[in-house]
Coordinates of C-alpha atoms and ligand atoms in Angstrom, one line a residue:
M139 CA 0.0 0.0 0.0
E140 CA 1.4 3.3 -1.0
A141 CA 0.6 6.5 0.9
A142 CA -0.4 9.6 -1.2
Q143 CA 2.3 11.9 -2.4
T144 CA 1.0 14.6 0.0
I145 CA 1.9 12.4 2.9
K146 CA 5.4 11.8 1.5
N147 CA 5.7 15.6 1.2
L148 CA 5.1 16.2 4.9
P149 CA 8.3 17.6 6.4
P150 CA 10.5 15.4 8.6
Y151 CA 9.9 15.7 12.3
L152 CA 12.5 18.3 13.2
F153 CA 12.7 17.5 16.8
A154 CA 13.4 13.8 16.4
R155 CA 17.1 14.2 17.2
I156 CA 16.7 16.3 20.3
E157 CA 14.0 13.9 21.5
K158 CA 16.3 10.9 21.0
L159 CA 19.1 12.7 22.9
T160 CA 16.6 13.6 25.7
A161 CA 15.5 10.0 26.0
E162 CA 19.2 8.9 26.2
A163 CA 20.0 11.5 28.9
K164 CA 17.0 10.3 30.9
A165 CA 18.0 6.7 30.4
A166 CA 21.4 7.5 31.7
G167 CA 19.8 8.8 34.9
K168 CA 20.1 12.5 34.3
D169 CA 17.5 14.8 35.8
V170 CA 16.4 16.4 32.5
I171 CA 14.4 19.7 32.7
S172 CA 12.4 20.4 29.6
L173 CA 11.8 24.0 28.7
G174 CA 10.6 22.8 25.3
I175 CA 7.0 22.0 25.8
G176 CA 4.4 24.5 24.5
D177 CA 1.6 23.1 26.7
P178 CA 0.4 24.6 30.0
D179 CA 1.7 22.5 32.9
R180 CA -1.0 23.6 35.5
P181 CA -4.3 21.7 35.6
T182 CA -7.7 23.0 34.3
P183 CA -9.5 25.0 37.0
P184 CA -11.8 22.8 39.2
H185 CA -15.1 24.6 38.4
I186 CA -14.6 23.8 34.7
I187 CA -13.9 20.1 35.5
A188 CA -17.0 20.0 37.7
K189 CA -19.2 21.2 34.9
L190 CA -17.8 18.5 32.6
I191 CA -18.6 15.8 35.2
E192 CA -22.1 17.1 35.7
Q193 CA -22.9 17.4 32.0
A194 CA -21.3 14.1 31.1
Q195 CA -24.0 12.4 33.3
N196 CA -26.8 13.9 31.2
P197 CA -27.9 11.4 28.5
A198 CA -29.1 14.3 26.3
N199 CA -25.4 15.0 25.8
H200 CA -24.4 11.5 24.7
Q201 CA -25.7 11.9 21.1
Y202 CA -24.1 13.6 18.1
P203 CA -23.8 17.3 18.8
S204 CA -24.5 19.9 16.1
S205 CA -21.4 20.1 14.0
V206 CA -21.2 23.9 14.1
G207 CA -21.7 24.0 17.9
M208 CA -24.6 24.5 20.2
L209 CA -26.1 27.9 19.9
E210 CA -25.5 28.4 23.7
F211 CA -21.8 27.8 23.1
R212 CA -21.6 30.1 20.1
Q213 CA -23.5 32.7 22.2
A214 CA -21.0 32.4 25.0
V215 CA -18.2 33.0 22.5
A216 CA -20.0 36.1 21.1
D217 CA -20.6 37.4 24.7
W218 CA -16.9 36.8 25.5
Y219 CA -15.9 38.8 22.4
Q220 CA -18.3 41.6 23.4
K221 CA -16.9 41.7 27.0
R222 CA -13.3 41.4 26.1
F223 CA -13.0 43.3 22.9
G224 CA -16.2 45.4 22.7
L225 CA -17.1 43.5 19.5
K226 CA -20.5 42.4 18.3
L227 CA -20.7 38.9 16.7
D228 CA -23.8 37.1 15.5
P229 CA -23.6 33.7 17.2
K230 CA -25.7 32.1 14.5
T231 CA -23.6 33.2 11.5
E232 CA -20.3 34.5 12.7
V233 CA -19.1 31.7 15.1
V234 CA -18.4 28.1 14.5
S235 CA -17.1 25.5 17.0
L236 CA -13.9 23.7 16.4
L237 CA -12.2 20.6 17.8
G238 CA -9.5 23.0 19.1
S239 CA -8.3 25.8 16.9
K240 CA -5.6 23.6 15.2
E241 CA -8.4 21.7 13.5
G242 CA -9.9 24.8 12.0
I243 CA -6.5 26.2 11.1
A244 CA -5.6 23.1 9.2
H245 CA -9.0 22.8 7.5
I246 CA -9.5 26.4 6.3
S247 CA -6.8 25.8 3.7
F248 CA -8.9 23.0 2.2
C249 CA -11.8 25.4 2.1
Y250 CA -10.1 28.2 0.1
L251 CA -7.1 26.7 -1.7
N252 CA -7.3 24.9 -5.0
P253 CA -4.4 22.7 -5.9
G254 CA -1.5 25.0 -6.8
D255 CA -3.0 28.1 -5.0
L256 CA -0.9 30.3 -2.8
S257 CA -1.1 30.8 1.0
L258 CA 0.9 33.5 2.9
V259 CA 2.3 32.1 6.2
P260 CA 4.5 33.7 8.9
D261 CA 8.1 32.6 9.2
P262 CA 8.8 31.7 11.9
G263 CA 5.4 30.2 12.5
Y264 CA 3.2 27.5 13.9
P265 CA 3.8 24.7 11.4
V266 CA 0.1 24.0 10.9
Y267 CA -0.4 27.0 8.6
A268 CA 1.9 25.8 5.9
I269 CA 1.0 22.1 6.4
G270 CA -2.7 22.9 5.6
A271 CA -1.6 24.2 2.2
L272 CA 0.7 21.3 1.7
L273 CA -2.0 18.7 2.4
G274 CA -4.3 20.4 -0.1
N275 CA -1.6 20.3 -2.8
A276 CA -1.4 24.1 -2.5
R277 CA 1.7 26.2 -1.9
S278 CA 2.8 28.6 0.9
Y279 CA 4.9 31.7 0.7
P280 CA 6.8 32.7 3.8
L281 CA 6.4 36.1 5.3
P282 CA 9.6 36.8 7.3
L283 CA 9.0 38.1 10.8
L284 CA 12.1 40.1 11.6
P285 CA 13.1 41.5 15.0
E286 CA 13.8 45.0 13.6
K287 CA 10.1 45.1 12.5
G288 CA 8.8 43.9 15.9
F289 CA 8.2 40.4 14.3
L290 CA 5.4 41.8 12.2
P291 CA 5.4 40.9 8.5
D292 CA 6.4 43.8 6.2
L293 CA 3.3 43.9 3.9
Q294 CA 4.9 46.4 1.6
A295 CA 7.7 43.9 0.9
I296 CA 5.4 41.2 -0.4
P297 CA 5.9 41.3 -4.2
D298 CA 2.8 42.4 -6.0
A299 CA 2.6 39.3 -8.1
V300 CA 2.7 37.1 -5.0
A301 CA 0.0 39.2 -3.3
R302 CA -2.2 39.0 -6.3
E303 CA -1.8 35.2 -6.4
A304 CA -2.4 34.7 -2.7
K305 CA -5.8 33.5 -1.5
I306 CA -5.4 33.3 2.2
M307 CA -2.9 34.8 4.8
F308 CA -2.2 33.5 8.3
L309 CA -1.2 35.7 11.1
N310 CA -0.7 34.9 14.8
Y311 CA -0.6 37.6 17.5
P312 CA 0.4 37.2 20.3
N313 CA 2.9 35.2 18.4
N314 CA 4.3 31.7 18.9
P315 CA 7.3 31.5 18.9
T316 CA 8.5 35.1 19.1
G317 CA 6.1 36.3 21.9
A318 CA 5.5 39.5 19.8
T319 CA 2.1 41.3 19.9
A320 CA 0.4 43.4 17.2
D321 CA -1.5 46.6 17.5
L322 CA -4.6 47.9 15.8
K323 CA -2.7 50.0 13.4
F324 CA -1.0 46.9 12.0
F325 CA -4.2 45.0 11.8
Q326 CA -5.8 48.0 10.0
E327 CA -3.0 47.7 7.4
V328 CA -3.7 44.0 7.1
V329 CA -7.4 44.8 6.3
E330 CA -6.4 47.2 3.6
F331 CA -4.0 44.7 2.1
A332 CA -6.6 41.9 2.2
R333 CA -9.2 44.2 0.5
K334 CA -6.8 45.3 -2.2
Y335 CA -5.7 41.7 -3.1
D336 CA -8.9 39.8 -2.2
I337 CA -7.3 37.7 0.5
L338 CA -9.0 35.9 3.4
V339 CA -7.1 36.8 6.6
C340 CA -6.9 33.9 9.1
H341 CA -5.8 35.3 12.4
D342 CA -4.7 32.9 15.2
A343 CA -5.4 34.5 18.6
A344 CA -4.7 31.4 20.8
Y345 CA -2.6 33.5 23.2
S346 CA -4.7 36.7 23.4
E347 CA -5.3 36.1 27.2
V348 CA -1.7 35.2 28.1
F349 CA -0.4 38.7 28.4
F350 CA 1.8 40.5 30.9
D351 CA 2.2 43.8 32.7
G352 CA -1.5 44.5 32.3
K353 CA -1.2 45.1 28.6
A354 CA -4.1 43.3 27.0
P355 CA -3.6 42.5 23.2
V356 CA -6.3 43.5 20.7
S357 CA -8.3 41.2 18.4
F358 CA -7.8 41.3 14.7
L359 CA -11.6 41.6 14.4
Q360 CA -11.4 45.0 16.1
A361 CA -9.8 46.5 13.0
E362 CA -12.3 48.4 10.9
G363 CA -13.7 46.2 8.1
A364 CA -11.9 43.1 9.5
K365 CA -15.1 41.1 9.4
E366 CA -15.3 41.7 5.6
V367 CA -12.0 40.0 5.0
G368 CA -11.2 37.7 7.8
I369 CA -11.8 35.3 10.6
E370 CA -10.1 34.7 14.0
F371 CA -9.2 31.3 15.4
H372 CA -9.3 30.9 19.2
S373 CA -9.8 28.3 21.9
V374 CA -10.0 27.6 25.6
S375 CA -6.6 25.7 25.4
K376 CA -4.1 28.2 26.6
T377 CA -6.4 30.6 28.5
Y378 CA -7.8 27.9 30.8
N379 CA -5.2 25.1 30.7
M380 CA -7.4 23.0 28.5
T381 CA -5.2 21.9 25.6
G382 CA -6.3 18.2 26.0
W383 CA -10.0 19.0 25.9
R384 CA -10.1 20.1 22.2
V385 CA -12.6 22.9 22.2
G386 CA -12.1 26.0 20.0
W387 CA -13.9 28.3 17.6
A388 CA -13.5 30.5 14.5
A389 CA -15.3 33.8 14.5
G390 CA -15.7 36.6 12.0
N391 CA -16.6 36.8 8.3
A392 CA -20.0 35.0 7.9
E393 CA -19.3 33.5 4.5
A394 CA -16.0 32.0 5.6
I395 CA -17.6 30.7 8.8
D396 CA -20.3 29.1 6.7
V397 CA -17.8 27.5 4.3
L398 CA -15.7 26.2 7.2
G399 CA -18.9 24.8 8.9
R400 CA -19.9 23.0 5.7
F401 CA -16.5 21.5 5.3
K402 CA -16.5 20.3 8.9
S403 CA -19.9 18.8 8.8
N404 CA -18.4 16.4 6.2
V405 CA -15.4 15.4 8.3
D406 CA -16.4 15.6 12.0
S407 CA -19.5 15.7 14.0
G408 CA -18.8 18.5 16.4
V409 CA -17.6 18.9 20.0
F410 CA -19.0 16.6 22.7
Q411 CA -21.8 18.7 24.3
A412 CA -20.5 18.2 27.8
L413 CA -17.3 19.8 26.7
Q414 CA -19.2 22.7 25.2
Y415 CA -21.0 23.2 28.5
A416 CA -17.6 23.1 30.3
A417 CA -16.2 25.7 27.8
I418 CA -19.3 27.9 28.4
T419 CA -18.5 27.8 32.1
A420 CA -14.8 28.7 31.3
L421 CA -15.8 31.7 29.2
T422 CA -18.7 33.0 31.4
D423 CA -17.8 32.2 35.0
S424 CA -15.3 34.1 37.2
Q425 CA -12.1 34.9 35.3
D426 CA -9.9 34.9 38.4
C427 CA -8.2 31.7 37.2
V428 CA -7.1 33.7 34.1
K429 CA -5.6 36.4 36.2
E430 CA -3.8 33.8 38.2
M431 CA -2.5 32.1 35.1
R432 CA -1.0 35.4 33.9
Q433 CA 0.7 36.0 37.2
V434 CA 2.2 32.5 37.1
Y435 CA 3.7 33.0 33.6
Q436 CA 4.8 36.5 34.3
E437 CA 6.8 35.4 37.3
R438 CA 8.4 32.6 35.2
R439 CA 9.1 35.0 32.3
D440 CA 10.9 37.4 34.6
V441 CA 13.0 34.6 36.0
V442 CA 14.0 33.4 32.5
V443 CA 14.8 36.9 31.2
A444 CA 16.9 37.7 34.3
G445 CA 18.7 34.4 34.1
L446 CA 19.5 34.9 30.4
R447 CA 20.6 38.5 30.9
K448 CA 23.1 37.3 33.5
M449 CA 24.6 35.0 30.9
G450 CA 25.0 37.9 28.4
W451 CA 21.7 38.0 26.5
N452 CA 20.4 41.4 25.7
L453 CA 16.7 40.6 25.9
E454 CA 13.5 42.6 26.2
P455 CA 10.8 40.6 28.2
P456 CA 8.0 39.3 25.9
Q457 CA 4.7 41.1 26.4
A458 CA 2.6 37.9 25.9
T459 CA 2.6 34.1 25.3
I460 CA 4.3 31.3 27.2
Y461 CA 7.5 31.7 25.3
V462 CA 10.8 33.5 25.4
W463 CA 12.5 33.7 21.9
A464 CA 16.2 34.4 22.0
P465 CA 19.2 34.4 19.6
V466 CA 21.7 31.6 19.9
P467 CA 25.2 32.7 20.9
K468 CA 28.0 33.2 18.4
G469 CA 29.4 30.1 16.7
Y470 CA 26.2 28.0 17.1
T471 CA 23.2 26.9 15.0
S472 CA 20.0 26.4 16.9
S473 CA 20.5 22.7 16.8
S474 CA 24.1 22.7 18.0
F475 CA 23.2 25.1 20.8
A476 CA 20.2 22.9 21.9
E477 CA 22.5 19.8 21.9
L478 CA 25.1 21.6 23.9
I479 CA 22.6 22.7 26.5
L480 CA 21.2 19.2 26.8
E481 CA 24.6 17.6 27.1
K482 CA 26.1 20.1 29.5
A483 CA 23.1 21.1 31.6
A484 CA 20.5 18.4 30.9
V485 CA 18.1 21.2 29.9
V486 CA 15.8 20.9 26.8
I487 CA 15.2 24.0 24.7
T488 CA 13.5 24.1 21.3
P489 CA 15.8 24.9 18.3
G490 CA 14.3 27.7 16.1
L491 CA 14.8 25.7 13.0
G492 CA 11.6 23.9 13.6
Y493 CA 9.6 27.1 13.1
G494 CA 11.2 28.1 9.8
E495 CA 14.5 28.1 8.0
R496 CA 15.1 31.7 8.9
S497 CA 15.0 30.9 12.6
D498 CA 18.1 28.8 12.8
G499 CA 19.7 31.7 14.8
Y500 CA 17.1 31.4 17.6
F501 CA 15.8 29.1 20.2
R502 CA 12.6 29.0 22.2
I503 CA 12.1 28.5 26.0
A504 CA 8.6 27.6 27.1
L505 CA 7.5 28.8 30.5
T506 CA 5.8 25.5 31.3
Q507 CA 7.7 24.5 34.4
E508 CA 7.4 25.8 38.0
V509 CA 9.8 28.6 38.9
D510 CA 12.1 26.5 41.0
R511 CA 12.7 24.1 38.0
I512 CA 13.2 27.0 35.7
Q513 CA 15.7 28.6 38.1
E514 CA 17.5 25.3 38.4
A515 CA 17.7 25.0 34.6
L516 CA 19.1 28.5 34.3
D517 CA 21.6 27.9 37.1
R518 CA 22.8 24.8 35.4
M519 CA 23.1 26.6 32.1
Q520 CA 25.1 29.4 33.7
A521 CA 27.4 26.9 35.4
A522 CA 28.0 25.1 32.2
L523 CA 28.3 28.0 29.8
G524 CA 29.4 31.1 31.8
V525 CA 28.8 34.3 29.9
M526 CA 28.1 33.9 26.2
E527 CA 29.1 36.0 23.2
F528 CA 26.8 37.2 20.5
Ligands
PLP746 C1 -1.3 26.2 21.2 C2 -1.6 26.9 19.9 C3 -2.8 26.9 19.4 C4 -4.0 26.2 20.1 O1 -4.3 25.0 19.5 P1 -5.7 24.3 20.0 O2 -5.9 23.4 18.9 O3 -6.7 25.3 20.2 O4 -5.3 23.6 21.3 C5 -3.1 27.6 18.2 N1 -2.1 28.3 17.6 C6 -0.9 28.3 18.1 C7 0.2 29.2 17.4 C8 -0.6 27.6 19.3 O5 0.7 27.7 19.8

């Protein structure tokens, strides 16, 4: 049996080598600290779990749900957007449930790209954007995110011919892996660009609630005219430590929401209703757990930034996300630096190369360990490396 060419075209798993070395270090009895995992380490808040347990016991929830989501769930999403961003969304036509935002992000490419069509994707970026195009036999064009531009793509630098060919564009702010945020002025430029070239904007807002120093990021949908050209992907995953639950949504342009909903009704049968009720509780009940989550990551972020600065890094603390994105020292690639850290300090970091070829000069630290473990990791790095040169 031969797999399709698209499957053969999937990129090799870039972290295979670092995972093998990690497994070897653990087998050799080393106390390995992983700062590589982009997945909240704290548990889901108890009131959300309690709602799932309650609703799982109701037989009415045991049957197939509506594939676009219960109206109550979509209403809760709309209410959350109103409260958080002052935005009006029609829950009937402008919101669709997803099995986590990753599912919708992968599938939207199938909805808008014919074979050979072009998709604009951030570089570095969450790999799913480009993979959606690849699985649909379409192509992706990388938009470089450069530090001197605040890790925002330079829309003026996109060649006219490329922009005219492009059908969709992915953006992600707050950004994984760089931790950068975008302002309304940038999103307004995106709307103008999308109007001019007839492009569907797909904004991934997974980290909109993981922000620091009280500076809440904006939604792409707040830009004037955004709903005419785009949709926003979001989920309860990062906000409420619910990555394993698989509940998300897309919101915005009614036509795109309808198209995505029709696609989905042919490949999945929606989110388990008990999960939708739990997500409603997450979005509508007290948001104290979200405040607490921000404090936890902010403290960890400060420890990481202080530790790296002591070793010679000249870093500004990221304003959002669970990541610190930093350049590798002189003389290293992202892979050779990650291997060095693992060998000398038994600490796992993520080489930038996995997020795009341009990112070989960077690595990512995830803030998904308790402060004492993060401090221990940094102490070991400092003991092994001393002060680094850049
Ligand atoms: C974690 C993450 C998501 C969230 O994925 P879910 O499928 O909603 O769990 C989306 N985008 C990015 C960039 C992420 O890092």
